[in-house]
Amino acid sequence: MSLEDHVEELASDLDVDKEEVRRDLENLVNYSVPMDEAKQSLRRKYGDGSAGGGSGPSSKAIGEVTTDDSNVTVTAVVLTSGRRSIQYNGEQHVIREGQLADETGTISYTAWDGFDGGLEPGQTVQFGNAGVREWDGNPELNLGESTDATVVDETLDIDAPVGGEADLRELEPGDRGITVEVQVLECETKTIDGRDGETEILSGVVGDDTGRLPFTDWEPHAEIEAGASVRIEETFVREFRGAPSVNISEFSTVTELPEPVSVAEDAPRMSVGEAVESGGQFDVELVGNVIQIRDGSGLIERCPDCSRVVQNGQCRSHGAVEGEDDLRTKAILDDGTATVTVILDDELTEQVYGGDLDDAREHARDAMDKTVVADRIADRVVGREYAVRGSLSVDEYGANLNASEFDESTADPAERAKALLSEVDA
């Protein structure tokens, strides 16, 4: 059936104006709602007896809204409001996103083309006939042409900050309309394949006194450069290797700050179990014992085209290649709560091996066996306790920490054992 056929069927069944049905159905389909689900949603909205009846959306507290709802009316305080450009059916659309709150909780929202209500942080707004969809397992309000928004003179006792100002450690993937004050620690220009061909972006690392996170500036701002301290308004947060990543768009406002933003020197220290359970950490310190050196450590070969490790002269992406020598260590770190694979690059591997790449080549030639390099590394580190700092990612294959620092621990093992036992007892 064509869209027009579905419109005719619904208008006849529901005894509703055909143009109104067409508008609502097109809106839902444009939001990528499947046709059957969109039709059922309109039947619930207008009430034809087959979906529970009712003359319209019910009024609900935010804490009562579920993914089973179709349309609802809520009264809430606007916490954050940020713009983002998306591409749909070959056309650019600007949407607004953020969070709302009332006394019972918070909920995210997306305001699509055609919505003309107020979304200023701090306003209390009644949203009538707001659509509900599932996003990342949770309900989210969809505000469109059929949503009525009225600013009301009502004070709600909410337990959430208004305006979106946040420290880096507070950010979570999915946050929108966020403001941060940070120092740019690393910044580089990259060329990527964008919507309109090759385009330049900025990427790097920002920090404040609570931590460090990666960032991407999709519309490079002149104020963002290494060493600068800036206030960035209207950002959104995505997930990058299991950790939050600050995203800056053409709608973001970047202002240079007169005073430098202080940055925490140390990474937050966590147990291995806690870090793995978090799903990923961009900058974290773990302390534990190296219990094993994994295969693929020591003197290895990499593909000259993609830098993947070459196995028996074969690259997974480029087939038969002449590999280039490199050094790497993959060490299993265990603190009693969980294990993680710590990956040391060539520089850190040189430190634990006690020699550079040329030394490793000579060592392997003399022994006529490359594995002697990994064996020496194992002899030096296995059974010892290390403090490791780096970026942790967790996926279906396990937890890996790309180390930036790898130092033998100076902590008293007995004291650390006592602390761990006290945590277990608690």
GROMACS .gro file of N, CA and C in nm, residues 7-77:
model
  213
    7VAL      N    1  -0.331   0.652   0.451
    7VAL     CA    2  -0.401   0.772   0.500
    7VAL      C    3  -0.552   0.755   0.482
    8GLU      N    4  -0.592   0.709   0.365
    8GLU     CA    5  -0.735   0.688   0.337
    8GLU      C    6  -0.796   0.590   0.436
    9GLU      N    7  -0.726   0.480   0.460
    9GLU     CA    8  -0.777   0.377   0.552
    9GLU      C    9  -0.794   0.433   0.693
   10LEU      N   10  -0.691   0.503   0.742
   10LEU     CA   11  -0.698   0.556   0.878
   10LEU      C   12  -0.804   0.663   0.892
   11ALA      N   13  -0.811   0.754   0.795
   11ALA     CA   14  -0.910   0.863   0.803
   11ALA      C   15  -1.051   0.806   0.806
   12SER      N   16  -1.073   0.699   0.728
   12SER     CA   17  -1.205   0.637   0.725
   12SER      C   18  -1.235   0.564   0.856
   13ASP      N   19  -1.139   0.487   0.904
   13ASP     CA   20  -1.161   0.410   1.026
   13ASP      C   21  -1.180   0.499   1.148
   14LEU      N   22  -1.103   0.608   1.154
   14LEU     CA   23  -1.101   0.691   1.274
   14LEU      C   24  -1.198   0.808   1.267
   15ASP      N   25  -1.254   0.829   1.147
   15ASP     CA   26  -1.344   0.944   1.128
   15ASP      C   27  -1.273   1.075   1.167
   16VAL      N   28  -1.151   1.090   1.112
   16VAL     CA   29  -1.067   1.207   1.139
   16VAL      C   30  -1.034   1.273   1.007
   17ASP      N   31  -1.013   1.405   1.010
   17ASP     CA   32  -0.980   1.480   0.890
   17ASP      C   33  -0.860   1.417   0.819
   18LYS      N   34  -0.874   1.397   0.690
   18LYS     CA   35  -0.772   1.328   0.612
   18LYS      C   36  -0.638   1.401   0.612
   19GLU      N   37  -0.641   1.534   0.603
   19GLU     CA   38  -0.517   1.612   0.601
   19GLU      C   39  -0.443   1.600   0.733
   20GLU      N   40  -0.518   1.596   0.843
   20GLU     CA   41  -0.455   1.583   0.975
   20GLU      C   42  -0.388   1.446   0.988
   21VAL      N   43  -0.457   1.342   0.939
   21VAL     CA   44  -0.399   1.208   0.944
   21VAL      C   45  -0.273   1.202   0.857
   22ARG      N   46  -0.279   1.261   0.738
   22ARG     CA   47  -0.162   1.259   0.649
   22ARG      C   48  -0.043   1.328   0.716
   23ARG      N   49  -0.066   1.443   0.777
   23ARG     CA   50   0.042   1.517   0.842
   23ARG      C   51   0.105   1.435   0.954
   24ASP      N   52   0.020   1.375   1.039
   24ASP     CA   53   0.073   1.297   1.152
   24ASP      C   54   0.146   1.173   1.104
   25LEU      N   55   0.090   1.106   1.003
   25LEU     CA   56   0.152   0.983   0.954
   25LEU      C   57   0.287   1.013   0.887
   26GLU      N   58   0.292   1.120   0.808
   26GLU     CA   59   0.417   1.157   0.744
   26GLU      C   60   0.524   1.192   0.848
   27ASN      N   61   0.481   1.261   0.954
   27ASN     CA   62   0.577   1.295   1.060
   27ASN      C   63   0.638   1.171   1.121
   28LEU      N   64   0.552   1.074   1.156
   28LEU     CA   65   0.602   0.953   1.219
   28LEU      C   66   0.694   0.874   1.127
   29VAL      N   67   0.655   0.862   1.000
   29VAL     CA   68   0.737   0.789   0.904
   29VAL      C   69   0.871   0.860   0.883
   30ASN      N   70   0.868   0.992   0.882
   30ASN     CA   71   0.992   1.069   0.865
   30ASN      C   72   1.084   1.053   0.984
   31TYR      N   73   1.029   1.015   1.101
   31TYR     CA   74   1.112   0.988   1.218
   31TYR      C   75   1.159   0.844   1.222
   32SER      N   76   1.144   0.774   1.107
   32SER     CA   77   1.187   0.634   1.092
   32SER      C   78   1.104   0.537   1.174
   33VAL      N   79   0.978   0.575   1.206
   33VAL     CA   80   0.887   0.482   1.273
   33VAL      C   81   0.829   0.389   1.167
   34PRO      N   82   0.836   0.255   1.185
   34PRO     CA   83   0.778   0.162   1.088
   34PRO      C   84   0.630   0.191   1.065
   35MET      N   85   0.583   0.164   0.944
   35MET     CA   86   0.446   0.201   0.907
   35MET      C   87   0.342   0.137   0.999
   36ASP      N   88   0.356   0.009   1.028
   36ASP     CA   89   0.257  -0.056   1.115
   36ASP      C   90   0.254   0.009   1.252
   37GLU      N   91   0.375   0.039   1.307
   37GLU     CA   92   0.381   0.103   1.438
   37GLU      C   93   0.323   0.244   1.432
   38ALA      N   94   0.349   0.315   1.322
   38ALA     CA   95   0.298   0.451   1.307
   38ALA      C   96   0.145   0.451   1.302
   39LYS      N   97   0.088   0.355   1.229
   39LYS     CA   98  -0.058   0.348   1.219
   39LYS      C   99  -0.120   0.315   1.355
   40GLN      N  100  -0.057   0.221   1.426
   40GLN     CA  101  -0.109   0.185   1.558
   40GLN      C  102  -0.100   0.304   1.653
   41SER      N  103   0.007   0.382   1.640
   41SER     CA  104   0.024   0.501   1.723
   41SER      C  105  -0.091   0.599   1.699
   42LEU      N  106  -0.129   0.618   1.573
   42LEU     CA  107  -0.239   0.711   1.542
   42LEU      C  108  -0.373   0.655   1.588
   43ARG      N  109  -0.388   0.524   1.583
   43ARG     CA  110  -0.513   0.465   1.634
   43ARG      C  111  -0.525   0.489   1.784
   44ARG      N  112  -0.410   0.476   1.856
   44ARG     CA  113  -0.414   0.505   1.999
   44ARG      C  114  -0.439   0.653   2.024
   45LYS      N  115  -0.381   0.737   1.938
   45LYS     CA  116  -0.395   0.881   1.957
   45LYS      C  117  -0.540   0.925   1.943
   46TYR      N  118  -0.605   0.879   1.835
   46TYR     CA  119  -0.741   0.925   1.807
   46TYR      C  120  -0.847   0.834   1.868
   47GLY      N  121  -0.809   0.708   1.900
   47GLY     CA  122  -0.900   0.618   1.969
   47GLY      C  123  -1.006   0.560   1.879
   48ASP      N  124  -0.986   0.433   1.838
   48ASP     CA  125  -1.088   0.369   1.755
   48ASP      C  126  -1.145   0.245   1.822
   49GLY      N  127  -1.116   0.230   1.954
   49GLY     CA  128  -1.170   0.114   2.025
   49GLY      C  129  -1.080  -0.007   2.021
   50SER      N  130  -0.999  -0.023   1.912
   50SER     CA  131  -0.914  -0.141   1.901
   50SER      C  132  -0.785  -0.126   1.978
   51ALA      N  133  -0.752  -0.006   2.020
   51ALA     CA  134  -0.625   0.017   2.092
   51ALA      C  135  -0.651   0.077   2.228
   52GLY      N  136  -0.763   0.043   2.285
   52GLY     CA  137  -0.788   0.089   2.421
   52GLY      C  138  -0.873   0.212   2.430
   53GLY      N  139  -0.915   0.270   2.317
   53GLY     CA  140  -1.003   0.386   2.320
   53GLY      C  141  -0.932   0.508   2.369
   54GLY      N  142  -1.009   0.606   2.420
   54GLY     CA  143  -0.951   0.730   2.468
   54GLY      C  144  -0.963   0.836   2.363
   55SER      N  145  -0.975   0.961   2.405
   55SER     CA  146  -0.992   1.071   2.311
   55SER      C  147  -0.864   1.147   2.285
   56GLY      N  148  -0.754   1.110   2.346
   56GLY     CA  149  -0.630   1.184   2.324
   56GLY      C  150  -0.523   1.137   2.419
   57PRO      N  151  -0.407   1.201   2.411
   57PRO     CA  152  -0.296   1.160   2.498
   57PRO      C  153  -0.325   1.189   2.644
   58SER      N  154  -0.277   1.101   2.731
   58SER     CA  155  -0.300   1.118   2.874
   58SER      C  156  -0.189   1.203   2.934
   59SER      N  157  -0.225   1.274   3.043
   59SER     CA  158  -0.126   1.352   3.117
   59SER      C  159  -0.050   1.259   3.210
   60LYS      N  160   0.082   1.269   3.207
   60LYS     CA  161   0.164   1.181   3.288
   60LYS      C  162   0.280   1.257   3.349
   61ALA      N  163   0.325   1.208   3.465
   61ALA     CA  164   0.452   1.254   3.520
   61ALA      C  165   0.562   1.186   3.441
   62ILE      N  166   0.678   1.250   3.435
   62ILE     CA  167   0.788   1.195   3.356
   62ILE      C  168   0.825   1.055   3.403
   63GLY      N  169   0.825   1.033   3.533
   63GLY     CA  170   0.859   0.902   3.586
   63GLY      C  171   0.763   0.792   3.545
   64GLU      N  172   0.643   0.830   3.495
   64GLU     CA  173   0.543   0.732   3.454
   64GLU      C  174   0.548   0.701   3.305
   65VAL      N  175   0.622   0.782   3.227
   65VAL     CA  176   0.628   0.762   3.082
   65VAL      C  177   0.711   0.638   3.051
   66THR      N  178   0.657   0.551   2.966
   66THR     CA  179   0.727   0.429   2.927
   66THR      C  180   0.732   0.419   2.776
   67THR      N  181   0.810   0.324   2.728
   67THR     CA  182   0.820   0.303   2.583
   67THR      C  183   0.692   0.244   2.525
   68ASP      N  184   0.600   0.202   2.610
   68ASP     CA  185   0.472   0.152   2.561
   68ASP      C  186   0.374   0.265   2.529
   69ASP      N  187   0.405   0.386   2.577
   69ASP     CA  188   0.319   0.500   2.548
   69ASP      C  189   0.335   0.544   2.403
   70SER      N  190   0.228   0.599   2.349
   70SER     CA  191   0.232   0.652   2.213
   70SER      C  192   0.245   0.803   2.216
   71ASN      N  193   0.149   0.869   2.279
   71ASN     CA  194   0.151   1.015   2.292
   71ASN      C  195   0.113   1.050   2.434
   72VAL      N  196   0.177   1.151   2.491
   72VAL     CA  197   0.150   1.192   2.628
   72VAL      C  198   0.152   1.343   2.638
   73THR      N  199   0.100   1.392   2.749
   73THR     CA  200   0.112   1.533   2.786
   73THR      C  201   0.191   1.539   2.916
   74VAL      N  202   0.299   1.618   2.916
   74VAL     CA  203   0.381   1.631   3.036
   74VAL      C  204   0.407   1.779   3.063
   75THR      N  205   0.425   1.811   3.188
   75THR     CA  206   0.466   1.946   3.229
   75THR      C  207   0.603   1.932   3.295
   76ALA      N  208   0.702   2.005   3.242
   76ALA     CA  209   0.839   1.983   3.286
   76ALA      C  210   0.923   2.109   3.271
   77VAL      N  211   1.034   2.109   3.343
   77VAL     CA  212   1.133   2.216   3.331
   77VAL      C  213   1.234   2.177   3.225
   0.00000   0.00000   0.00000
